[in-house]
C-alpha positions as a Python dict, from the first residue, in 0.01 Angstrom:
ca = {
    (1, 'M'): (0, 0, 0),
    (2, 'K'): (290, -176, -171),
    (3, 'K'): (580, 69, -172),
    (4, 'V'): (954, 75, -144),
    (5, 'F'): (1107, 398, -14),
    (6, 'F'): (1474, 412, -112),
    (7, 'L'): (1759, 642, -208),
    (8, 'K'): (1906, 576, -554),
    (9, 'T'): (2251, 707, -453),
    (10, 'C'): (2275, 470, -155),
    (11, 'D'): (2491, 166, -235),
    (12, 'T'): (2308, -47, 19),
    (13, 'C'): (1969, 44, -129),
    (14, 'K'): (2101, -31, -479),
    (15, 'R'): (2222, -374, -369),
    (16, 'I'): (1891, -459, -199),
    (17, 'M'): (1688, -337, -497),
    (18, 'K'): (1901, -556, -724),
    (19, 'E'): (1891, -868, -504),
    (20, 'L'): (1519, -875, -421),
    (21, 'D'): (1217, -883, -651),
    (22, 'F'): (993, -580, -602),
    (23, 'T'): (762, -652, -895),
    (24, 'G'): (423, -495, -822),
    (25, 'F'): (563, -242, -577),
    (26, 'D'): (556, 135, -626),
    (27, 'L'): (921, 243, -611),
    (28, 'H'): (951, 578, -434),
    (29, 'E'): (1291, 746, -464),
    (30, 'I'): (1295, 975, -160),
    (31, 'K'): (1543, 1237, -284),
    (32, 'S'): (1363, 1321, -608),
    (33, 'T'): (1010, 1291, -464),
    (34, 'A'): (952, 1402, -107),
    (35, 'I'): (785, 1168, 140),
    (36, 'T'): (425, 1276, 191),
    (37, 'E'): (280, 1321, 536),
    (38, 'E'): (19, 1055, 447),
    (39, 'D'): (287, 800, 352),
    (40, 'L'): (485, 878, 667),
    (41, 'E'): (171, 845, 880),
    (42, 'E'): (97, 504, 731),
    (43, 'M'): (457, 392, 789),
    (44, 'K'): (437, 516, 1148),
    (45, 'N'): (113, 327, 1210),
    (46, 'L'): (274, 4, 1089),
    (47, 'A'): (606, 65, 1266),
    (48, 'G'): (453, 184, 1594),
    (49, 'S'): (645, 511, 1612),
    (50, 'Y'): (827, 772, 1409),
    (51, 'E'): (1139, 686, 1605),
    (52, 'A'): (1144, 338, 1446),
    (53, 'L'): (1172, 512, 1107),
    (54, 'F'): (1433, 768, 1216),
    (55, 'S'): (1794, 736, 1105),
    (56, 'R'): (2050, 840, 1359),
    (57, 'R'): (2319, 781, 1095),
    (58, 'A'): (2216, 1084, 886),
    (59, 'Q'): (2493, 1343, 854),
    (60, 'N'): (2259, 1618, 973),
    (61, 'Y'): (2191, 1420, 1291),
    (62, 'K'): (2546, 1495, 1406),
    (63, 'K'): (2567, 1840, 1243),
    (64, 'L'): (2254, 1957, 1425),
    (65, 'G'): (2371, 1809, 1756),
    (66, 'L'): (2060, 1592, 1783),
    (67, 'K'): (2240, 1312, 1968),
    (68, 'D'): (2246, 1536, 2274),
    (69, 'V'): (1875, 1619, 2252),
    (70, 'E'): (1568, 1421, 2359),
    (71, 'L'): (1341, 1439, 2054),
    (72, 'S'): (964, 1406, 2074),
    (73, 'E'): (770, 1196, 1822),
    (74, 'E'): (642, 1518, 1661),
    (75, 'E'): (995, 1653, 1625),
    (76, 'I'): (1114, 1326, 1471),
    (77, 'K'): (820, 1336, 1227),
    (78, 'N'): (910, 1691, 1126),
    (79, 'Y'): (1278, 1603, 1074),
    (80, 'I'): (1185, 1311, 847),
    (81, 'L'): (945, 1527, 646),
    (82, 'S'): (1195, 1812, 613),
    (83, 'D'): (1502, 1604, 517),
    (84, 'Y'): (1487, 1267, 339),
    (85, 'T'): (1817, 1159, 495),
    (86, 'F'): (1643, 1119, 831),
    (87, 'L'): (1439, 822, 702),
    (88, 'K'): (1598, 483, 767),
    (89, 'R'): (1622, 307, 438),
    (90, 'P'): (1503, 123, 261),
    (91, 'V'): (1148, 107, 394),
    (92, 'V'): (932, -162, 235),
    (93, 'V'): (557, -153, 296),
    (94, 'D'): (348, -448, 182),
    (95, 'G'): (-9, -419, 304),
    (96, 'D'): (6, -448, 682),
    (97, 'K'): (377, -544, 691),
    (98, 'I'): (669, -304, 714),
    (99, 'F'): (1041, -367, 687),
    (100, 'I'): (1269, -83, 794),
    (101, 'G'): (1638, -41, 729),
    (102, 'N'): (1916, -269, 620),
    (103, 'E'): (1993, -477, 928),
    (104, 'K'): (2063, -840, 840),
    (105, 'K'): (1765, -985, 1033),
    (106, 'N'): (1530, -732, 871),
    (107, 'L'): (1655, -817, 522),
    (108, 'E'): (1622, -1190, 592),
    (109, 'A'): (1261, -1139, 708),
    (110, 'L'): (1189, -927, 399),
    (111, 'E'): (1337, -1191, 169),
    (112, 'L'): (1120, -1462, 329),
    (113, 'H'): (815, -1239, 302),
    (114, 'L'): (869, -1175, -69),
    (115, 'K'): (901, -1545, -156),
}
């Protein structure tokens, strides 16, 4: 799979999409097209856990009081599937490699990988 999961209204995603060359990748805008369970399962297998894909910066994370709750992997999976904002973004999958989020070291590794 060669996919980029991103949010078109996210300024950070827009900047990354503009700066890096994703030619040959399937661009998956997560607000207009829901993440499938199959895609999420593949991301989880590459990342090692659903938690690695889970955004604690989502507005609903605070609204729902999730910071005070110990979430299971299954609960995290269900939150990501039910609300796109719970997916860290962007997520870039290239074969057996996955790059999650917008941390500087992750983006540097992604840039090296794409060259």
